[in-house]
CSV table of C-alpha atoms and ligand atoms in Angstrom, one decimal:
chain,number,residue,atom,x,y,z
A,27,MET,CA,4.8,23.2,34.8
A,28,LYS,CA,6.1,19.7,34.1
A,29,ILE,CA,7.5,17.0,36.3
A,30,THR,CA,11.1,16.3,35.2
A,31,ALA,CA,12.3,13.8,37.8
A,32,VAL,CA,11.0,11.5,40.5
A,33,GLU,CA,13.6,10.4,43.1
A,34,VAL,CA,12.6,7.8,45.6
A,35,HIS,CA,14.6,6.5,48.6
A,36,SER,CA,14.2,4.1,51.4
A,37,VAL,CA,15.5,5.9,54.4
A,38,LYS,CA,16.8,3.9,57.4
A,39,VAL,CA,18.0,5.8,60.4
A,40,ASP,CA,19.7,4.1,63.4
A,41,ARG,CA,17.9,4.8,66.6
A,42,GLU,CA,19.3,4.8,70.0
A,43,LEU,CA,18.5,1.3,71.2
A,44,LYS,CA,18.3,2.5,74.8
A,45,SER,CA,15.1,4.3,74.0
A,46,PHE,CA,13.9,1.3,71.9
A,47,SER,CA,11.3,0.1,74.4
A,48,GLY,CA,8.5,2.6,74.8
A,49,THR,CA,8.9,4.8,71.7
A,50,ALA,CA,6.2,4.7,69.0
A,51,GLY,CA,6.5,1.7,66.7
A,52,THR,CA,8.4,-0.3,69.3
A,53,PRO,CA,6.3,-0.4,72.4
A,54,GLY,CA,7.6,-3.8,73.5
A,55,THR,CA,10.9,-5.7,74.1
A,56,PHE,CA,12.7,-6.2,70.9
A,57,VAL,CA,13.9,-9.7,69.9
A,58,GLY,CA,16.1,-9.8,66.8
A,59,MET,CA,15.6,-12.6,64.2
A,60,SER,CA,18.9,-12.9,62.3
A,61,HIS,CA,19.6,-16.5,61.2
A,62,GLY,CA,23.2,-17.3,60.6
A,63,LYS,CA,24.1,-15.6,57.3
A,64,HIS,CA,20.7,-14.1,57.0
A,65,GLU,CA,21.2,-10.8,58.8
A,66,THR,CA,18.2,-8.6,59.3
A,67,ASP,CA,17.2,-5.4,61.1
A,68,TYR,CA,13.8,-6.9,61.8
A,69,GLY,CA,12.6,-8.6,64.9
A,70,TRP,CA,9.6,-9.4,67.0
A,71,THR,CA,8.6,-7.9,70.3
A,72,LYS,CA,8.0,-10.3,73.1
A,73,GLU,CA,4.6,-8.8,73.9
A,74,TYR,CA,3.1,-8.1,70.5
A,75,SER,CA,2.6,-9.8,67.2
A,76,THR,CA,3.9,-7.2,64.8
A,77,LEU,CA,7.3,-7.1,63.2
A,78,TYR,CA,9.6,-4.1,64.1
A,79,SER,CA,12.9,-2.7,62.8
A,80,ARG,CA,15.9,-1.7,64.8
A,81,LYS,CA,16.0,1.4,62.6
A,82,VAL,CA,13.5,4.1,61.8
A,83,GLU,CA,12.5,3.3,58.2
A,84,SER,CA,10.4,5.3,55.8
A,85,LEU,CA,10.0,6.1,52.1
A,86,MET,CA,11.0,9.5,50.8
A,87,VAL,CA,10.0,10.9,47.5
A,88,LYS,CA,11.5,14.0,45.8
A,89,ILE,CA,9.8,15.4,42.7
A,90,SER,CA,11.5,18.0,40.6
A,91,THR,CA,9.9,20.3,38.0
A,92,ASP,CA,11.0,22.4,35.0
A,93,THR,CA,10.3,25.6,37.1
A,94,GLY,CA,12.9,24.6,39.7
A,95,ILE,CA,10.2,23.9,42.3
A,96,VAL,CA,10.9,20.7,44.2
A,97,GLY,CA,8.3,18.8,46.2
A,98,TRP,CA,8.9,16.3,49.1
A,99,GLY,CA,6.6,13.5,50.1
A,100,GLU,CA,7.0,10.7,52.7
A,101,ALA,CA,5.3,7.5,53.5
A,102,GLN,CA,5.3,5.9,56.9
A,103,VAL,CA,6.7,2.5,56.1
A,104,PRO,CA,8.4,1.0,59.3
A,105,VAL,CA,9.2,-2.3,57.6
A,106,ALA,CA,10.3,-3.0,54.0
A,107,PRO,CA,10.2,0.5,52.4
A,108,GLU,CA,11.9,-1.2,49.4
A,109,ALA,CA,8.5,-2.5,48.4
A,110,PRO,CA,6.8,0.9,47.8
A,111,GLN,CA,10.1,2.2,46.5
A,112,ALA,CA,10.0,-0.4,43.7
A,113,ILE,CA,6.4,0.6,42.9
A,114,VAL,CA,7.3,4.3,42.6
A,115,ARG,CA,10.3,3.5,40.4
A,116,GLN,CA,8.8,0.9,38.1
A,117,VAL,CA,5.1,1.9,37.9
A,118,LEU,CA,4.4,5.4,39.1
A,119,THR,CA,7.4,7.3,37.7
A,120,SER,CA,6.5,6.8,34.1
A,121,LEU,CA,2.9,8.0,34.8
A,122,LEU,CA,4.3,11.2,36.3
A,123,LEU,CA,7.1,12.3,34.1
A,124,ASP,CA,6.2,15.3,31.8
A,125,ARG,CA,2.9,15.7,33.5
A,126,ASN,CA,1.7,18.9,35.2
A,127,PRO,CA,2.1,18.3,39.0
A,128,LEU,CA,-0.7,20.7,39.7
A,129,ASP,CA,-3.1,18.1,38.3
A,130,ASN,CA,-2.8,16.2,41.5
A,131,GLY,CA,-6.4,14.9,41.6
A,132,VAL,CA,-6.0,13.5,38.0
A,133,LEU,CA,-2.7,12.0,38.8
A,134,TRP,CA,-4.0,10.4,42.0
A,135,ARG,CA,-6.7,8.6,40.0
A,136,GLN,CA,-4.3,7.4,37.4
A,137,MET,CA,-1.9,6.1,40.0
A,138,TYR,CA,-4.8,4.4,41.9
A,139,ASN,CA,-6.3,2.9,38.7
A,140,SER,CA,-3.0,1.7,37.4
A,141,LEU,CA,-2.9,-1.6,39.4
A,142,ARG,CA,-6.4,-1.5,40.8
A,143,GLY,CA,-7.6,-4.2,38.3
A,144,ARG,CA,-4.8,-6.4,39.6
A,145,GLY,CA,-6.0,-6.0,43.2
A,146,HIS,CA,-3.3,-3.6,44.4
A,147,ARG,CA,-5.4,-1.0,46.0
A,148,ASP,CA,-4.0,-1.0,49.6
A,149,SER,CA,-0.8,-1.8,51.5
A,150,PHE,CA,2.5,-0.9,49.8
A,151,MET,CA,0.7,0.3,46.7
A,152,MET,CA,-1.1,3.0,48.7
A,153,ASP,CA,2.2,3.8,50.6
A,154,ALA,CA,3.8,4.5,47.2
A,155,ILE,CA,0.9,6.7,46.1
A,156,ALA,CA,0.8,8.4,49.4
A,157,ALA,CA,4.4,9.6,49.2
A,158,VAL,CA,4.0,10.8,45.6
A,159,ASP,CA,0.7,12.5,46.4
A,160,SER,CA,2.1,14.5,49.3
A,161,ALA,CA,5.1,15.6,47.2
A,162,LEU,CA,2.6,16.9,44.6
A,163,TRP,CA,0.8,18.9,47.3
A,164,ASP,CA,4.1,20.3,48.4
A,165,ILE,CA,4.8,21.5,44.8
A,166,ALA,CA,1.3,23.0,44.6
A,167,GLY,CA,1.8,25.0,47.8
A,168,LYS,CA,5.2,26.2,46.6
A,169,HIS,CA,3.8,27.2,43.2
A,170,TYR,CA,0.8,29.1,44.6
A,171,GLY,CA,2.9,30.5,47.5
A,172,LYS,CA,0.5,29.1,50.1
A,173,PRO,CA,0.9,26.6,52.9
A,174,VAL,CA,-0.8,23.3,52.1
A,175,TYR,CA,-3.4,23.7,54.9
A,176,GLN,CA,-4.6,26.8,53.0
A,177,LEU,CA,-5.0,24.9,49.8
A,178,LEU,CA,-7.1,22.4,51.8
A,179,GLY,CA,-9.5,25.2,52.8
A,180,GLY,CA,-7.6,26.9,55.6
A,181,ALA,CA,-6.7,26.3,59.2
A,182,CYS,CA,-9.6,25.2,61.5
A,183,HIS,CA,-7.1,25.3,64.4
A,184,ASP,CA,-4.5,28.0,65.1
A,185,THR,CA,-2.4,25.4,67.0
A,186,LEU,CA,-2.9,21.7,66.9
A,187,PRO,CA,-4.0,19.8,70.0
A,188,LEU,CA,-1.5,16.9,70.5
A,189,TYR,CA,-1.6,13.9,72.6
A,190,TYR,CA,1.7,12.5,74.0
A,191,SER,CA,2.4,9.0,72.6
A,192,GLY,CA,5.2,6.6,73.3
A,193,LEU,CA,6.0,6.9,77.0
A,194,THR,CA,9.6,5.9,77.3
A,195,GLY,CA,10.9,3.3,79.8
A,196,SER,CA,10.4,-0.4,80.3
A,197,THR,CA,9.0,-0.4,83.8
A,198,VAL,CA,5.8,1.0,85.2
A,199,GLU,CA,7.8,3.5,87.3
A,200,GLU,CA,9.8,4.7,84.3
A,201,LYS,CA,6.7,5.2,82.2
A,202,CYS,CA,5.0,7.0,85.1
A,203,ALA,CA,8.0,9.3,85.4
A,204,CYS,CA,7.8,10.0,81.7
A,205,ALA,CA,4.0,10.7,82.0
A,206,ALA,CA,4.7,13.2,84.8
A,207,ASP,CA,7.2,14.9,82.6
A,208,ALA,CA,4.7,15.1,79.7
A,209,VAL,CA,2.2,16.8,82.0
A,210,ARG,CA,5.0,19.3,83.1
A,211,GLN,CA,5.6,20.1,79.5
A,212,GLY,CA,1.9,21.0,79.1
A,213,TYR,CA,0.4,17.9,77.4
A,214,LYS,CA,-3.3,17.5,78.2
A,215,ALA,CA,-3.6,14.0,76.9
A,216,ILE,CA,-1.4,10.9,77.1
A,217,LYS,CA,-1.6,7.5,75.3
A,218,VAL,CA,-0.3,4.4,76.9
A,219,TYR,CA,0.5,1.1,75.1
A,220,ILE,CA,-1.3,-1.8,76.8
A,221,GLY,CA,-2.3,-5.3,75.4
A,222,LYS,CA,0.0,-7.2,77.8
A,223,GLY,CA,-2.8,-9.0,79.7
A,224,ILE,CA,-5.8,-7.6,81.5
A,225,ARG,CA,-4.4,-7.5,85.0
A,226,GLU,CA,-1.1,-6.0,83.9
A,227,ASP,CA,-2.9,-3.4,81.7
A,228,ILE,CA,-5.1,-2.3,84.6
A,229,ALA,CA,-2.1,-2.0,86.9
A,230,MET,CA,-0.3,0.2,84.4
A,231,MET,CA,-3.3,2.4,83.6
A,232,LYS,CA,-4.0,2.8,87.3
A,233,ALA,CA,-0.4,3.8,88.0
A,234,VAL,CA,-0.4,6.4,85.2
A,235,ARG,CA,-3.8,7.8,86.3
A,236,GLU,CA,-2.5,8.2,89.9
A,237,THR,CA,0.6,10.0,88.5
A,238,VAL,CA,-1.1,12.4,86.2
A,239,GLY,CA,-4.2,13.2,88.2
A,240,GLU,CA,-7.8,13.4,87.0
A,241,GLU,CA,-7.5,16.3,84.6
A,242,ILE,CA,-5.4,14.6,82.0
A,243,GLU,CA,-7.1,12.7,79.2
A,244,LEU,CA,-5.8,9.1,79.2
A,245,MET,CA,-5.9,6.9,76.1
A,246,ALA,CA,-5.0,3.2,75.9
A,247,ASP,CA,-3.7,1.4,72.8
A,248,ALA,CA,-4.0,-2.4,72.9
A,249,LEU,CA,-2.3,-3.0,69.5
A,250,TRP,CA,-5.0,-5.4,68.4
A,251,MET,CA,-4.2,-7.9,71.1
A,252,TYR,CA,-7.6,-8.8,72.6
A,253,SER,CA,-10.7,-10.8,71.7
A,254,VAL,CA,-14.0,-9.0,71.8
A,255,HIS,CA,-14.8,-10.6,75.2
A,256,GLU,CA,-11.4,-9.6,76.7
A,257,ALA,CA,-11.7,-6.1,75.4
A,258,LEU,CA,-15.2,-5.8,77.0
A,259,ARG,CA,-13.8,-7.0,80.3
A,260,LEU,CA,-10.9,-4.6,80.1
A,261,ALA,CA,-13.2,-1.7,79.0
A,262,VAL,CA,-15.2,-2.0,82.2
A,263,GLU,CA,-12.1,-1.4,84.3
A,264,LEU,CA,-10.7,1.3,82.0
A,265,GLU,CA,-14.0,3.2,82.4
A,266,LYS,CA,-13.5,3.2,86.1
A,267,LEU,CA,-10.1,4.9,85.7
A,268,GLY,CA,-11.6,7.6,83.5
A,269,VAL,CA,-9.8,6.5,80.3
A,270,GLY,CA,-11.3,8.3,77.4
A,271,LEU,CA,-10.2,6.4,74.3
A,272,PHE,CA,-9.5,2.7,73.6
A,273,GLU,CA,-7.4,2.2,70.5
A,274,ALA,CA,-7.0,-1.0,68.5
A,275,PRO,CA,-8.7,-3.2,71.0
A,276,ILE,CA,-9.2,-6.1,68.6
A,277,VAL,CA,-8.0,-7.2,65.2
A,278,MET,CA,-8.6,-4.6,62.5
A,279,GLU,CA,-10.7,-6.8,60.2
A,280,ASP,CA,-13.5,-7.4,62.7
A,281,VAL,CA,-16.1,-4.7,61.9
A,282,GLN,CA,-18.9,-6.4,63.9
A,283,GLY,CA,-16.6,-6.9,66.9
A,284,HIS,CA,-15.8,-3.1,66.9
A,285,ALA,CA,-19.6,-2.3,66.6
A,286,GLN,CA,-20.3,-4.6,69.6
A,287,LEU,CA,-17.6,-2.8,71.6
A,288,THR,CA,-18.7,0.6,70.6
A,289,GLN,CA,-22.3,-0.1,71.7
A,290,ALA,CA,-21.2,-1.8,75.0
A,291,THR,CA,-18.7,0.8,76.4
A,292,LYS,CA,-18.6,4.5,77.1
A,293,LEU,CA,-14.9,4.5,76.1
A,294,ALA,CA,-14.4,5.9,72.6
A,295,ILE,CA,-13.5,2.9,70.4
A,296,ALA,CA,-10.9,4.0,67.9
A,297,THR,CA,-8.9,2.4,65.1
A,298,GLY,CA,-7.8,3.0,61.5
A,299,GLU,CA,-4.0,3.4,61.3
A,300,THR,CA,-3.8,0.3,59.2
A,301,GLU,CA,-6.4,1.3,56.7
A,302,ARG,CA,-5.5,3.4,53.7
A,303,THR,CA,-8.6,4.3,51.7
A,304,ARG,CA,-12.1,5.5,52.2
A,305,HIS,CA,-13.3,2.2,50.9
A,306,GLN,CA,-11.7,0.5,53.9
A,307,PHE,CA,-13.2,3.0,56.4
A,308,LEU,CA,-16.7,2.9,54.9
A,309,PRO,CA,-17.9,-0.5,56.4
A,310,PHE,CA,-16.8,0.7,59.9
A,311,LEU,CA,-18.6,4.0,59.5
A,312,LYS,CA,-21.8,2.3,58.1
A,313,ALA,CA,-21.9,-0.1,61.0
A,314,ARG,CA,-21.2,2.6,63.5
A,315,ALA,CA,-18.3,0.5,64.6
A,316,LEU,CA,-16.0,3.4,65.7
A,317,ASP,CA,-16.3,6.5,67.8
A,318,VAL,CA,-13.1,8.0,66.5
A,319,VAL,CA,-11.2,7.4,63.2
A,320,GLN,CA,-7.4,7.3,63.2
A,321,PRO,CA,-6.1,7.5,59.6
A,322,ASP,CA,-2.4,7.9,59.1
A,323,MET,CA,-1.5,10.5,56.5
A,324,GLY,CA,1.8,8.7,55.8
A,325,ARG,CA,-0.2,5.8,54.5
A,326,THR,CA,-3.2,7.5,53.0
A,327,GLY,CA,-1.4,10.5,51.5
A,328,ILE,CA,-2.9,14.0,51.7
A,329,SER,CA,-5.6,13.5,49.0
A,330,GLU,CA,-7.1,10.2,50.3
A,331,GLY,CA,-6.5,11.2,53.9
A,332,ARG,CA,-8.7,14.2,53.3
A,333,ARG,CA,-11.4,12.1,51.7
A,334,ILE,CA,-11.4,9.7,54.7
A,335,LEU,CA,-11.6,12.5,57.2
A,336,GLU,CA,-14.5,14.1,55.3
A,337,LEU,CA,-16.3,10.8,55.0
A,338,ALA,CA,-15.9,10.4,58.8
A,339,GLU,CA,-17.3,13.9,59.3
A,340,THR,CA,-20.3,12.9,57.1
A,341,PHE,CA,-21.0,10.2,59.6
A,342,ASN,CA,-20.5,12.6,62.5
A,343,ILE,CA,-17.4,10.8,63.7
A,344,PRO,CA,-14.3,12.8,64.9
A,345,ALA,CA,-10.7,12.0,64.1
A,346,ALA,CA,-7.5,11.5,66.1
A,347,ILE,CA,-4.9,11.6,63.3
A,348,HIS,CA,-2.4,8.9,63.7
A,349,MET,CA,1.2,10.1,63.4
A,350,ALA,CA,3.8,7.5,64.4
A,351,ILE,CA,7.4,7.5,63.6
A,352,GLY,CA,9.1,8.8,60.5
A,353,GLN,CA,11.1,11.8,59.2
A,354,CYS,CA,10.3,15.5,59.0
A,355,VAL,CA,8.3,15.4,55.8
A,356,TYR,CA,5.8,12.9,57.4
A,357,PHE,CA,5.4,15.2,60.5
A,358,GLY,CA,4.9,18.2,58.2
A,359,LEU,CA,2.3,16.7,55.9
A,360,SER,CA,0.3,15.2,58.8
A,361,SER,CA,0.2,18.5,60.6
A,362,HIS,CA,-1.1,20.4,57.5
A,363,VAL,CA,-4.0,18.0,57.1
A,364,ALA,CA,-4.7,18.1,60.9
A,365,ALA,CA,-4.8,21.9,60.8
A,366,ALA,CA,-7.4,21.8,58.0
A,367,THR,CA,-9.6,19.1,59.7
A,368,PRO,CA,-12.7,20.5,61.4
A,369,ASN,CA,-13.5,17.2,63.1
A,370,LEU,CA,-10.0,16.9,64.7
A,371,LEU,CA,-9.8,15.7,68.3
A,372,TRP,CA,-6.1,15.2,68.5
A,373,LEU,CA,-2.9,14.7,66.5
A,374,GLU,CA,-0.6,12.0,67.8
A,375,MET,CA,2.8,13.2,68.9
A,376,ASN,CA,5.8,11.1,69.8
A,377,PRO,CA,8.4,13.6,71.1
A,378,THR,CA,11.3,11.1,70.7
A,379,ALA,CA,10.4,10.6,67.1
A,380,LEU,CA,10.0,14.4,66.5
A,381,GLU,CA,13.5,14.9,68.0
A,382,MET,CA,14.9,12.4,65.5
A,383,ALA,CA,13.0,13.9,62.6
A,384,ASN,CA,14.1,17.4,63.5
A,385,HIS,CA,17.7,16.3,62.8
A,386,PHE,CA,16.9,16.4,59.1
A,387,GLN,CA,15.2,19.8,58.7
A,388,ARG,CA,17.0,23.1,59.0
A,389,GLU,CA,14.3,24.7,61.1
A,390,PRO,CA,13.3,22.2,63.8
A,391,TRP,CA,9.6,22.0,64.9
A,392,LYS,CA,8.8,22.8,68.5
A,393,VAL,CA,5.9,21.6,70.6
A,394,GLU,CA,4.7,24.3,73.1
A,395,ASN,CA,2.4,23.5,75.9
A,396,GLY,CA,1.2,20.3,74.3
A,397,ARG,CA,0.3,22.1,71.0
A,398,LEU,CA,2.0,22.5,67.6
A,399,LYS,CA,1.9,25.6,65.4
A,400,VAL,CA,2.0,24.7,61.7
A,401,PRO,CA,4.3,26.9,59.8
A,402,ASP,CA,2.8,29.1,57.2
A,403,ARG,CA,5.7,28.8,54.7
A,404,PRO,CA,4.5,27.7,51.2
A,405,GLY,CA,4.0,23.9,50.7
A,406,ILE,CA,4.5,21.5,53.5
A,407,GLY,CA,6.8,24.0,55.1
A,408,VAL,CA,9.6,21.6,55.9
A,409,ASP,CA,13.1,22.7,54.9
A,410,VAL,CA,14.7,19.2,54.3
A,411,ASP,CA,18.4,19.0,55.0
A,412,GLU,CA,19.1,16.7,52.1
A,413,GLU,CA,22.8,16.4,52.7
A,414,LYS,CA,22.2,15.0,56.2
A,415,LEU,CA,19.4,12.7,55.0
A,416,GLN,CA,21.4,11.3,52.1
A,417,ALA,CA,23.6,9.5,54.5
A,418,PHE,CA,20.7,7.2,55.4
A,419,TYR,CA,19.4,6.5,51.8
A,420,CYS,CA,19.4,2.8,51.0
B,523,MG,MG1,-1.9,2.6,67.3
């Protein structure tokens, strides 16, 4: 089998601005930043320091072969997918054409090595590799007639345990109403975005705890907003509310700070969505600076994501796989890796994002009772509605 074509597209889908605040990727209040003639979809949120888009942006890769088998891959790129798009077009495509797509390990190494010596071994480079890598796994699954989770060794979980992410609403009351609805739908775990100041965070977590009761697992994501000292002060209060997991408490570069937090609190300290390779996770694991790893398969790809998860398992650390906002291929590939992950605690699920993603696949995915069944169709198992998707190619 030979690769005959590599298509790569930035996809930008309008989202309902009403649900802007509270959905994954945009947990704050959006403030646009167009300047005169310089129009942009990007803007800040009042509460956080990360740039966001008015649209749902991601990178879609479609690889065709001489057998007629086509594979889809997607990278989670909420801002500037044009950057990895250029890398796929100008660097990776020539490495891939006429090669056997089943040699995905060989091809991964060649792609990673291609610009490694220039220092491009993270960030948009890895996003580009991630999208291609996942498309190669989709091809392999379709070729062997097996779902990707089976090529990864089989399903460790019949259905995937999900946590509800991205409570909608801009007030505490609205978020609590959404949390109550999540419990009614059968979710056993809910994540709340905090990081708005210790007092405000405690009030929010307290209100959600009172709404959902003691049986629901609560998680808090501070989006890297605190110093170690502040995070410690907050952790004491979150412990009292029975919060189980504290995500992104401090900036992602501070390994020692994470280690300090991990030792000082009973909350599970978790981070990792920004890291894309095992080399980036290793210092955290060696320093025992994390209780839970959170790699994002839309940034690591299936191959490197698996290596990270196995590395974590080697250190006896469980995983809550990060799955933010993207299109159906992203949801599909993340779910297959999650199914094949023995040390899986949770897979993140933003129901608003899934609803948007379902729009582009012929057979929508359904969450039942807070769990997801991964389809056993060959490959990633996502029947992409290309005609609908094309309207959003940039
Ligand atoms: Mg997060």
